[in-house]
PDB file of C-alpha atoms and ligand atoms in Angstrom:
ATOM      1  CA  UNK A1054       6.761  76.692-130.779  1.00 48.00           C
ATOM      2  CA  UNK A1055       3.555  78.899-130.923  1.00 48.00           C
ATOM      3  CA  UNK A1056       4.422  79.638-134.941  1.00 50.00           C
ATOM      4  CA  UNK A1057       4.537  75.390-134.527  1.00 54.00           C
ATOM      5  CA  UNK A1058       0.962  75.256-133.389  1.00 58.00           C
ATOM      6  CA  UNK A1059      -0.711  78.125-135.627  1.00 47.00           C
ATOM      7  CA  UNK A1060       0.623  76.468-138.417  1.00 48.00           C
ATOM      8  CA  UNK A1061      -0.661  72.880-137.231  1.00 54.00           C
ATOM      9  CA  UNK A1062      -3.805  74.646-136.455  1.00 49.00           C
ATOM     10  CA  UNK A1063      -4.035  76.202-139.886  1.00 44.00           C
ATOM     11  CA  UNK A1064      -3.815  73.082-141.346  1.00 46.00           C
ATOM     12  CA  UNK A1065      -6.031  71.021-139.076  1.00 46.00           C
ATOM     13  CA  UNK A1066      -8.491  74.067-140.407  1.00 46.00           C
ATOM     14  CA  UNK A1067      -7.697  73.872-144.146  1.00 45.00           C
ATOM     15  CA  UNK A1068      -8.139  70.524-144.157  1.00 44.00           C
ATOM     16  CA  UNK A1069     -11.323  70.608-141.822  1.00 42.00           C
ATOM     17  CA  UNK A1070     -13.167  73.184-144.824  1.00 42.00           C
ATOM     18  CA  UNK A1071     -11.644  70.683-147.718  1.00 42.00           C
ATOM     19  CA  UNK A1072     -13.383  67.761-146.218  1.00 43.00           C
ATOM     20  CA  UNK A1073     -16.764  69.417-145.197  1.00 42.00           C
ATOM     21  CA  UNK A1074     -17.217  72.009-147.795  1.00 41.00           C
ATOM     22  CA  UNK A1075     -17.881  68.971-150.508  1.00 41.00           C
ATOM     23  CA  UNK A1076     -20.422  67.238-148.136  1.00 41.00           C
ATOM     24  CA  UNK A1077     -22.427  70.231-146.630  1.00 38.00           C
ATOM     25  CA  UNK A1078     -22.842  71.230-150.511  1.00 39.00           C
ATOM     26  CA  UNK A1079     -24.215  67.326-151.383  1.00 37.00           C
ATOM     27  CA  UNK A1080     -26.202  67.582-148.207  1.00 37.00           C
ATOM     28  CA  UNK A1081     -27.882  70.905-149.244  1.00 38.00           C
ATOM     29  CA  UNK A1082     -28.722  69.963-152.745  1.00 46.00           C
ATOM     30  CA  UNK A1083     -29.111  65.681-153.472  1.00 85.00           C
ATOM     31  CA  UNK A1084     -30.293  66.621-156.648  1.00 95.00           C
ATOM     32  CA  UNK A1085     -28.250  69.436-157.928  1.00 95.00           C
ATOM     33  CA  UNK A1086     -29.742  69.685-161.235  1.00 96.00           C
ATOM     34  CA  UNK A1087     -33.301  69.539-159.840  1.00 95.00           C
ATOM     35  CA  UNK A1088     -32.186  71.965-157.094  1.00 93.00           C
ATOM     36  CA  UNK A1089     -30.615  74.451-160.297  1.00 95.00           C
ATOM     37  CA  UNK A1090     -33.264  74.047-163.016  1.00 96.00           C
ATOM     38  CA  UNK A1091     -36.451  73.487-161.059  1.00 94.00           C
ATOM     39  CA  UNK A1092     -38.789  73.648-164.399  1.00 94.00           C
ATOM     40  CA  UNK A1093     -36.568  71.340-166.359  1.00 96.00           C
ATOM     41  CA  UNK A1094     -35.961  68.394-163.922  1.00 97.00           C
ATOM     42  CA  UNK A1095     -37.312  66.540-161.490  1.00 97.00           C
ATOM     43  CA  UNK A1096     -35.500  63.637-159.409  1.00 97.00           C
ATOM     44  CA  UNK A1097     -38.613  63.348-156.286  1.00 97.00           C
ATOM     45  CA  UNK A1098     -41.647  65.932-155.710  1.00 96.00           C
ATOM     46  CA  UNK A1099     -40.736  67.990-152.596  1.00 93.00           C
ATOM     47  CA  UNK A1100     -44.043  67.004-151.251  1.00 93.00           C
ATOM     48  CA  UNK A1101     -45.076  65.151-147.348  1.00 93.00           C
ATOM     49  CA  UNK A1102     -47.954  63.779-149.232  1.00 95.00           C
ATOM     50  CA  UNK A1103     -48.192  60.501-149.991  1.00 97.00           C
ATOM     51  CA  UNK A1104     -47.307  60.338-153.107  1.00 98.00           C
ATOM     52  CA  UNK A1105     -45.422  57.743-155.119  1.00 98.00           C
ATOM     53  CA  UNK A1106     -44.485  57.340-159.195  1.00 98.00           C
ATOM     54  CA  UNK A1107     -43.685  54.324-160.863  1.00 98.00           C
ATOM     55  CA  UNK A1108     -41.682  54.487-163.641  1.00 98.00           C
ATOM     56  CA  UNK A1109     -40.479  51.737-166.282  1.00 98.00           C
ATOM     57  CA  UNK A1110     -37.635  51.975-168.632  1.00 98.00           C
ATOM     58  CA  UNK A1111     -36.032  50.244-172.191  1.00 98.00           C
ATOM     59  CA  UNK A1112     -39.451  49.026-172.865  1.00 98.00           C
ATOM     60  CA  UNK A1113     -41.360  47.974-174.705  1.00 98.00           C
ATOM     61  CA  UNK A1114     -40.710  44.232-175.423  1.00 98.00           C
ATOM     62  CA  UNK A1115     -42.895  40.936-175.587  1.00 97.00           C
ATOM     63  CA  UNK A1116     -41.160  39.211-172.573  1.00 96.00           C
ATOM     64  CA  UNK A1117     -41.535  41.425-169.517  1.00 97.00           C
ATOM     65  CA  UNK A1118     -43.097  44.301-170.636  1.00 98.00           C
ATOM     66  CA  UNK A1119     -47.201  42.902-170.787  1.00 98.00           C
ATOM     67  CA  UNK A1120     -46.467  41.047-167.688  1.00 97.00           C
ATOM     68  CA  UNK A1121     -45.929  44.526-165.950  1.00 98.00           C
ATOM     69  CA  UNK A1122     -48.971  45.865-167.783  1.00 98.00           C
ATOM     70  CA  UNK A1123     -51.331  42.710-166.730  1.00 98.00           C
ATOM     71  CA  UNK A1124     -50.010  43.493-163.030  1.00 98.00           C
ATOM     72  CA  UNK A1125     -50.411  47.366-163.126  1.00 98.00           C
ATOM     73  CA  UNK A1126     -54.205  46.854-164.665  1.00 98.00           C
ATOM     74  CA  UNK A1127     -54.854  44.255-161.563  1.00 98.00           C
ATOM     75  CA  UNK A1128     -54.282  46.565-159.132  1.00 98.00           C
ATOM     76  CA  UNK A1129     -55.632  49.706-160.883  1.00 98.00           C
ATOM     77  CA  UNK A1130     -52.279  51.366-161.103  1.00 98.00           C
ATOM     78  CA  UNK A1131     -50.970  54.388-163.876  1.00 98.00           C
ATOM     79  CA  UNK A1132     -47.059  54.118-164.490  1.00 98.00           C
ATOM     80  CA  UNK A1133     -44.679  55.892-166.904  1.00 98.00           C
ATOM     81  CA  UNK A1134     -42.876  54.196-169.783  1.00 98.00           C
ATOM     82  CA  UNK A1135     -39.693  55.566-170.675  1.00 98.00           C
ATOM     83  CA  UNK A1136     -39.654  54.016-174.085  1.00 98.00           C
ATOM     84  CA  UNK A1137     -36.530  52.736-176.501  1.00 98.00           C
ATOM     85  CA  UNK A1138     -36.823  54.109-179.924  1.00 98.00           C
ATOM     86  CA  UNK A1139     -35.313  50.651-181.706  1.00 98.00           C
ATOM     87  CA  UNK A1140     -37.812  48.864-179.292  1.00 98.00           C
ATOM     88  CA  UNK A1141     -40.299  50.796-180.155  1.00 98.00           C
ATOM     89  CA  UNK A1142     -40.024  50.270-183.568  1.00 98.00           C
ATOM     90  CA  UNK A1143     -39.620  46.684-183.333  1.00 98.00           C
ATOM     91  CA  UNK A1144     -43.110  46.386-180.996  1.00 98.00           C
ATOM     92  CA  UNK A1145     -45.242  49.159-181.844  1.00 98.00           C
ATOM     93  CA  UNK A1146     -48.150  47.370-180.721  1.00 98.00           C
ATOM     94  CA  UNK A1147     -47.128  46.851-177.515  1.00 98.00           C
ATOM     95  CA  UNK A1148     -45.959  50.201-177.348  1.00 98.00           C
ATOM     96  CA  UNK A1149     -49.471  51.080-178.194  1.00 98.00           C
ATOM     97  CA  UNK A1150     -51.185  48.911-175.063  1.00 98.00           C
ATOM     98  CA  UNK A1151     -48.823  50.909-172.804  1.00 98.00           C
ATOM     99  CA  UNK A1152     -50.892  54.045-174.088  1.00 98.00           C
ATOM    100  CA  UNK A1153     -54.450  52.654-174.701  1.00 98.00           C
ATOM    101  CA  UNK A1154     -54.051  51.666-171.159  1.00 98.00           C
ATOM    102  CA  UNK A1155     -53.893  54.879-169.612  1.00 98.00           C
ATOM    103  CA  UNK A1156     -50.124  54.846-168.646  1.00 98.00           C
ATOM    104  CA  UNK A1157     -47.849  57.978-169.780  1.00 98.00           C
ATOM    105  CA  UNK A1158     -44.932  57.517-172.077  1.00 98.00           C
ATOM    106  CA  UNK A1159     -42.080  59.141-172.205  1.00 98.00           C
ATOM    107  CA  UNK A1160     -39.083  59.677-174.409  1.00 98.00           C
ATOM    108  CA  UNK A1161     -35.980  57.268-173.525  1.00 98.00           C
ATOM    109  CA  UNK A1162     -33.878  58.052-176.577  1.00 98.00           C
ATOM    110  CA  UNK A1163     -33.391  55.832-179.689  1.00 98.00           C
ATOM    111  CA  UNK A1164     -30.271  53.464-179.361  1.00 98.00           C
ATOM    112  CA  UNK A1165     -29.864  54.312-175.388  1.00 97.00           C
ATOM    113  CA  UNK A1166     -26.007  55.847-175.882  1.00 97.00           C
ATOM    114  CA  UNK A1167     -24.326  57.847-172.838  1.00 97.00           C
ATOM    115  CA  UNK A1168     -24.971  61.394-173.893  1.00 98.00           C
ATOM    116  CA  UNK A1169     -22.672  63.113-171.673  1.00 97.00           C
ATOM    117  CA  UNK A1170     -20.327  61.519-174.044  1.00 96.00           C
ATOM    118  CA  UNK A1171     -21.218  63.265-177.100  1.00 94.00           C
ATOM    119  CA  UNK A1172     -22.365  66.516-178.265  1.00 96.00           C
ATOM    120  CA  UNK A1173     -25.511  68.381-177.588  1.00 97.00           C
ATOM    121  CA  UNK A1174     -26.675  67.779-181.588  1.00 98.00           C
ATOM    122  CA  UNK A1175     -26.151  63.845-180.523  1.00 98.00           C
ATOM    123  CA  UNK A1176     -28.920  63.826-178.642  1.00 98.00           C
ATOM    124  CA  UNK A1177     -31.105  66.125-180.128  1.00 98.00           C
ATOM    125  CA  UNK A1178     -31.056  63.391-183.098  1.00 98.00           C
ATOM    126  CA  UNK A1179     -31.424  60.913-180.726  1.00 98.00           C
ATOM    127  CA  UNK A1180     -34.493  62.519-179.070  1.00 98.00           C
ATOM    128  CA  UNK A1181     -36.347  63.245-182.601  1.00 98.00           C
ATOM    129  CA  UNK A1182     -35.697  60.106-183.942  1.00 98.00           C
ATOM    130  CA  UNK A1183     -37.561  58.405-180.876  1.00 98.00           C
ATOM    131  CA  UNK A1184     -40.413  61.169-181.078  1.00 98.00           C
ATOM    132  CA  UNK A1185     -41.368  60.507-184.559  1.00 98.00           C
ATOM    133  CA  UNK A1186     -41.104  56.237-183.652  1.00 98.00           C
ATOM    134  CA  UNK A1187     -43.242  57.173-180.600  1.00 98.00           C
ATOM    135  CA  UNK A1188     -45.924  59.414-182.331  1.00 98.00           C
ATOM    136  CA  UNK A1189     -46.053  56.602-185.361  1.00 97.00           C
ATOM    137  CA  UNK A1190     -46.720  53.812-182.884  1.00 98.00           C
ATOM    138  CA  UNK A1191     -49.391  55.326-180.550  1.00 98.00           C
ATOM    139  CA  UNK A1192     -50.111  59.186-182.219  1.00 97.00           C
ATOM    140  CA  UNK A1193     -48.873  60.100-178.689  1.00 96.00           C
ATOM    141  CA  UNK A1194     -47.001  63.225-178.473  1.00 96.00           C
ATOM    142  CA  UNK A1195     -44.290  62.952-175.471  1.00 97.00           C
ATOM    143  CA  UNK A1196     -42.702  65.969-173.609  1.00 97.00           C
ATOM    144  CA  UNK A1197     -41.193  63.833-171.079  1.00 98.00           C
ATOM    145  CA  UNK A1198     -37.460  62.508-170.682  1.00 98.00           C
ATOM    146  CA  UNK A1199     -34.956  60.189-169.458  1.00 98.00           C
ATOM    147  CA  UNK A1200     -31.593  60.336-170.037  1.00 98.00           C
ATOM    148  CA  UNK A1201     -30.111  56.598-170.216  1.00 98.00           C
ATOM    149  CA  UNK A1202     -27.946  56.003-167.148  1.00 97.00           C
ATOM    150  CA  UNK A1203     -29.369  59.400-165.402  1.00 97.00           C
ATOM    151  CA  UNK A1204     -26.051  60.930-167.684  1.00 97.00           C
ATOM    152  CA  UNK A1205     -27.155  64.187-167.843  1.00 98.00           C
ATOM    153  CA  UNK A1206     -24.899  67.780-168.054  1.00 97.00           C
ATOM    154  CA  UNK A1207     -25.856  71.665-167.872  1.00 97.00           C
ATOM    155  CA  UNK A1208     -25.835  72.398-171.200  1.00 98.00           C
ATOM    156  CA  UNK A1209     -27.948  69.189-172.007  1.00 98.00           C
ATOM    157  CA  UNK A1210     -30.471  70.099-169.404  1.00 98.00           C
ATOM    158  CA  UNK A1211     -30.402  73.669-171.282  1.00 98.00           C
ATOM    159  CA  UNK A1212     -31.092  72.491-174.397  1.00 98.00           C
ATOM    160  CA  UNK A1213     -34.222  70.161-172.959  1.00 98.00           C
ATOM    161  CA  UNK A1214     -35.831  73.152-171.203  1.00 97.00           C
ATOM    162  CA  UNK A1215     -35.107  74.928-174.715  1.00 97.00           C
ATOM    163  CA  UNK A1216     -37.457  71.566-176.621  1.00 97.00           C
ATOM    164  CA  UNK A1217     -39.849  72.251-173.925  1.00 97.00           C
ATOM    165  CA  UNK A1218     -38.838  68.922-172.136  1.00 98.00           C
ATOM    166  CA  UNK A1219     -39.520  68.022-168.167  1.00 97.00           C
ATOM    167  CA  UNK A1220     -36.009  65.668-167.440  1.00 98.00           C
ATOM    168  CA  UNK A1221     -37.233  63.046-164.814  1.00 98.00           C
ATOM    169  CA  UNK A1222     -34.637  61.179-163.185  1.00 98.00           C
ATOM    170  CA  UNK A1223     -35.752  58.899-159.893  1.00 97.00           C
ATOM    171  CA  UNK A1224     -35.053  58.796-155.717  1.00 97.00           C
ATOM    172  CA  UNK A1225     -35.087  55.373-155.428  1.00 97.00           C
ATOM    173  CA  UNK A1226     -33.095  52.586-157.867  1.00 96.00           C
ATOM    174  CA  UNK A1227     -34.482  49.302-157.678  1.00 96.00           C
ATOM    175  CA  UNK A1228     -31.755  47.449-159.914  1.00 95.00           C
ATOM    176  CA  UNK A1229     -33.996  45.366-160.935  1.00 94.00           C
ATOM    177  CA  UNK A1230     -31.920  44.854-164.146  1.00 93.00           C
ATOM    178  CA  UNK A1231     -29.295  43.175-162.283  1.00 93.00           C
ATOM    179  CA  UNK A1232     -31.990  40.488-162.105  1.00 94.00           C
ATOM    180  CA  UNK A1233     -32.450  40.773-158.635  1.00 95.00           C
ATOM    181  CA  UNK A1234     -35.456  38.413-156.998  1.00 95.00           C
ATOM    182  CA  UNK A1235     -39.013  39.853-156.018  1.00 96.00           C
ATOM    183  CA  UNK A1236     -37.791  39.814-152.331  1.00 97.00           C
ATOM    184  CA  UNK A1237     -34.357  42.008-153.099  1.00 97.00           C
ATOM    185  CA  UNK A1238     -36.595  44.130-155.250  1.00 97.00           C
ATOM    186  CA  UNK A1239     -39.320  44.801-153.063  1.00 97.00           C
ATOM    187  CA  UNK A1240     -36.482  45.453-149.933  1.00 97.00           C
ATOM    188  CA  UNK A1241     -34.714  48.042-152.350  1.00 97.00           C
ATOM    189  CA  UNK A1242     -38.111  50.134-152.131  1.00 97.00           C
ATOM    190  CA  UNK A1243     -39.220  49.658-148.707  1.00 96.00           C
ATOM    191  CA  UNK A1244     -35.898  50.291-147.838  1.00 96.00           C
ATOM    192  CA  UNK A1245     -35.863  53.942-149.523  1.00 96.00           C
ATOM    193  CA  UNK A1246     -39.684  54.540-149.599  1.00 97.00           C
ATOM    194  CA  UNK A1247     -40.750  58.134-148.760  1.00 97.00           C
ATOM    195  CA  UNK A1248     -43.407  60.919-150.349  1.00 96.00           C
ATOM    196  CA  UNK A1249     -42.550  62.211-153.502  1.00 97.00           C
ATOM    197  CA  UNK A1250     -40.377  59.348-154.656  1.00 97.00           C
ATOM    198  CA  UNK A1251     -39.727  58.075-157.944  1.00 98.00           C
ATOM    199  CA  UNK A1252     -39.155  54.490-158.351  1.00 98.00           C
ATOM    200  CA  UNK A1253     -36.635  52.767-161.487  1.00 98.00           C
ATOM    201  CA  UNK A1254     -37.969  50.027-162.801  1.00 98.00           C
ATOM    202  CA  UNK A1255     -37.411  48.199-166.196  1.00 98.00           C
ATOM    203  CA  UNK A1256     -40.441  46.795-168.563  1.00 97.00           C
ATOM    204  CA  UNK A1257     -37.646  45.119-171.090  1.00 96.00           C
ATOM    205  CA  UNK A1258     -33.978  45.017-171.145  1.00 93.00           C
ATOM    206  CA  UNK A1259     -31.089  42.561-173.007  1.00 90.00           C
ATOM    207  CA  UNK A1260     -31.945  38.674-173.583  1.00 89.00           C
ATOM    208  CA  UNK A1261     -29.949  37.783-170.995  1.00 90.00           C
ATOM    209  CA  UNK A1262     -31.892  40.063-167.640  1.00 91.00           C
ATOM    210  CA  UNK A1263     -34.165  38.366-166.139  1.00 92.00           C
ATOM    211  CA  UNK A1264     -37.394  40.571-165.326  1.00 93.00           C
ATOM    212  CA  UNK A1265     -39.637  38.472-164.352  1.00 93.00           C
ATOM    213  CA  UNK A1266     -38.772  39.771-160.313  1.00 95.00           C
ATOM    214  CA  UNK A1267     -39.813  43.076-161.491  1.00 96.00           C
ATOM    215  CA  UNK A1268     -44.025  42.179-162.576  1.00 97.00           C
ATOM    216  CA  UNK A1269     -43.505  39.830-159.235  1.00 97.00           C
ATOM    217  CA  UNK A1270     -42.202  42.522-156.766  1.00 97.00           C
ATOM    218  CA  UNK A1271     -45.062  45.003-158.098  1.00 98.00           C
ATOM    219  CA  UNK A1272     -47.721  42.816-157.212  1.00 98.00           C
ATOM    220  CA  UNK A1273     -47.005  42.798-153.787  1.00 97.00           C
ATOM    221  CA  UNK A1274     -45.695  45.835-153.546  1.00 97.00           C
ATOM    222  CA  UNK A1275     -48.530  47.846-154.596  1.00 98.00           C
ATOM    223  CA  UNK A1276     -51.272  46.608-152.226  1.00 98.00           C
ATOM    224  CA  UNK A1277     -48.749  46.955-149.539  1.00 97.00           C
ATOM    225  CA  UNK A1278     -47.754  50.478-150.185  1.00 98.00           C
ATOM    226  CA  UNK A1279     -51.515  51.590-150.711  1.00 98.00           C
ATOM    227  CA  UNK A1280     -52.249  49.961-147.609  1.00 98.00           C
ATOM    228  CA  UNK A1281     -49.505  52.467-145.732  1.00 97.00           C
ATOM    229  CA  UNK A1282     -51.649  55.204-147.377  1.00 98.00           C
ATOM    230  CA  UNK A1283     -49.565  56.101-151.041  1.00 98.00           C
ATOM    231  CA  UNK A1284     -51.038  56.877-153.918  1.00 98.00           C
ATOM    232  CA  UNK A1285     -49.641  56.176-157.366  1.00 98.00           C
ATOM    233  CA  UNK A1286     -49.245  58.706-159.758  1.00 98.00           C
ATOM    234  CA  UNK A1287     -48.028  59.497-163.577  1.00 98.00           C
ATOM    235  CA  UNK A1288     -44.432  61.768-163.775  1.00 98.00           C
ATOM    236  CA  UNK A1289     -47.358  65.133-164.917  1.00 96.00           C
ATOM    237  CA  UNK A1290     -49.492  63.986-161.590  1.00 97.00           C
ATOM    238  CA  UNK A1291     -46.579  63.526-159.561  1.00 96.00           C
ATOM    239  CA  UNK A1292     -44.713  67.030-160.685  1.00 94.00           C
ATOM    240  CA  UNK A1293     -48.018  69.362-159.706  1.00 92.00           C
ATOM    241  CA  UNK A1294     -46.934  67.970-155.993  1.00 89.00           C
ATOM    242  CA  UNK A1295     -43.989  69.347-156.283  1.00 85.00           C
ATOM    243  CA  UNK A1296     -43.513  72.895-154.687  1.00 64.00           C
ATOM    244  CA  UNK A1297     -41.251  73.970-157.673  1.00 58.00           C
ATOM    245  CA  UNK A1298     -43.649  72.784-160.290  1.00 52.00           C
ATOM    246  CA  UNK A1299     -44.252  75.993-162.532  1.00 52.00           C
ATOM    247  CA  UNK A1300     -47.766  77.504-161.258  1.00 52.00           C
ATOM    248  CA  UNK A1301     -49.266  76.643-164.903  1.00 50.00           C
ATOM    249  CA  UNK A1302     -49.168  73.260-164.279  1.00 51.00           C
ATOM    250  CA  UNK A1303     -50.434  73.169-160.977  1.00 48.00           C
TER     251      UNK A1303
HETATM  252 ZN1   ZN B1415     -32.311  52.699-169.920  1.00 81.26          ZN
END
């Protein structure tokens, strides 16, 4: 009877450190490769401040992407443009209004493949090749990167760190490329909103999303937001908030 109990006890407490070891280690660290390679990625600036980046990817194109632009310049906003290499090289002009007007670009590979299914080499190519479309377009030099998807690894974030690359991932998904309306858009960030975050958007995407919610959303978005005291800020603002951010860049 009593061997009975210890052993029912046992297992109560086996399975009691099973189910809770998992969730007090996601609970400790949201971002676990922010949390391991503080100089390499960033996900949200540990910051209370105010602070807030906007940040646009698979751009650029000729159908959403200058709408977001005409709605950013209204409202006297900076974003970052993780930009498609193919894109890139199919609107280089457009990819150089991002840049002439003041926004940061950063380095969204060149045919947008899942690179935790291939090797390390795979995206180094894939990196380069967008670099050199990038520099020819706008003579802009990028050091920042998103991984398509968020599909990132250790030894990927190694090698980054090792190209002297910041990985920026984001706190709050707005799934705007489901083609969600204004209203579901602007809900998915007041929903999530807090200091530090950084928001997904998309400035292009495949014939058949429709963006136009996104420039829509950001409108309104924006002057509400500043109203409840955030600032907007570029991914290199945003990161000197953040209490990991190497002192150098501070
Ligand atoms: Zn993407």
């Amino acid at each position: 009877m009593l061997f009975g109990r210890l052993l029912k006890a046992c297992l109560i407490s086996m399975l009691c450190v099973g189910l809770f070891t998992p969730f007090v280690f996601v609970q400790a660290s949201t971002y676990p490769l922010q949390t391991k390679y503080p100089d390499i990625m960033i996900y949200k600036a540990n910051t209370k401040q105010k602070v807030i980046a906007l940040t646009f990817d698979d751009g650029p194109d000729r159908r959403f992407t200058p709408q977001v632009l005409d709605v950013l310049n209204k409202h006297r906003v900076k974003a970052t443009f993780f930009l498609l290499g193919t894109r890139v090289h199919e609107y280089p002009d457009v990819a150089k209004r991002i840049h002439n007007e003041g926004h940061v670009l950063g380095n969204h590979t060149y045919w947008h493949p899942q690179l935790t299914n291939s090797s390390v080499n795979n995206m180094l190519w894939e990196i380069e090749k967008n670099e050199k479309e990038i520099k020819s377009a706008t003579n802009f030099e990028t050091k920042l990167f998103r991984a398509p998807y968020g599909a990132l690894n250790d030894n990927l974030v190694k090698e980054l760190g090792e190209l002297g690359y910041l990985g920026v991932g984001w706190s709050i998904d707005t799934e705007d490329w489901k083609s969600l309306s204004s209203k579901e858009i602007k809900q998915n960030i007041l929903n999530n909103v807090h200091p530090g975050a950084i928001i997904l958007m998309h400035s292009a995407g495949h014939w058949t999303q429709d963006l136009s919610g996104t420039a829509k959303a950001l409108d309104e978005i924006i002057p509400y937001l500043k109203k409840q005291g955030y600032e907007f800020l570029t991914i290199p603002e945003i990161f000197k908030y953040n209490m990991h951010a190497p002192e150098e860049m501070k």
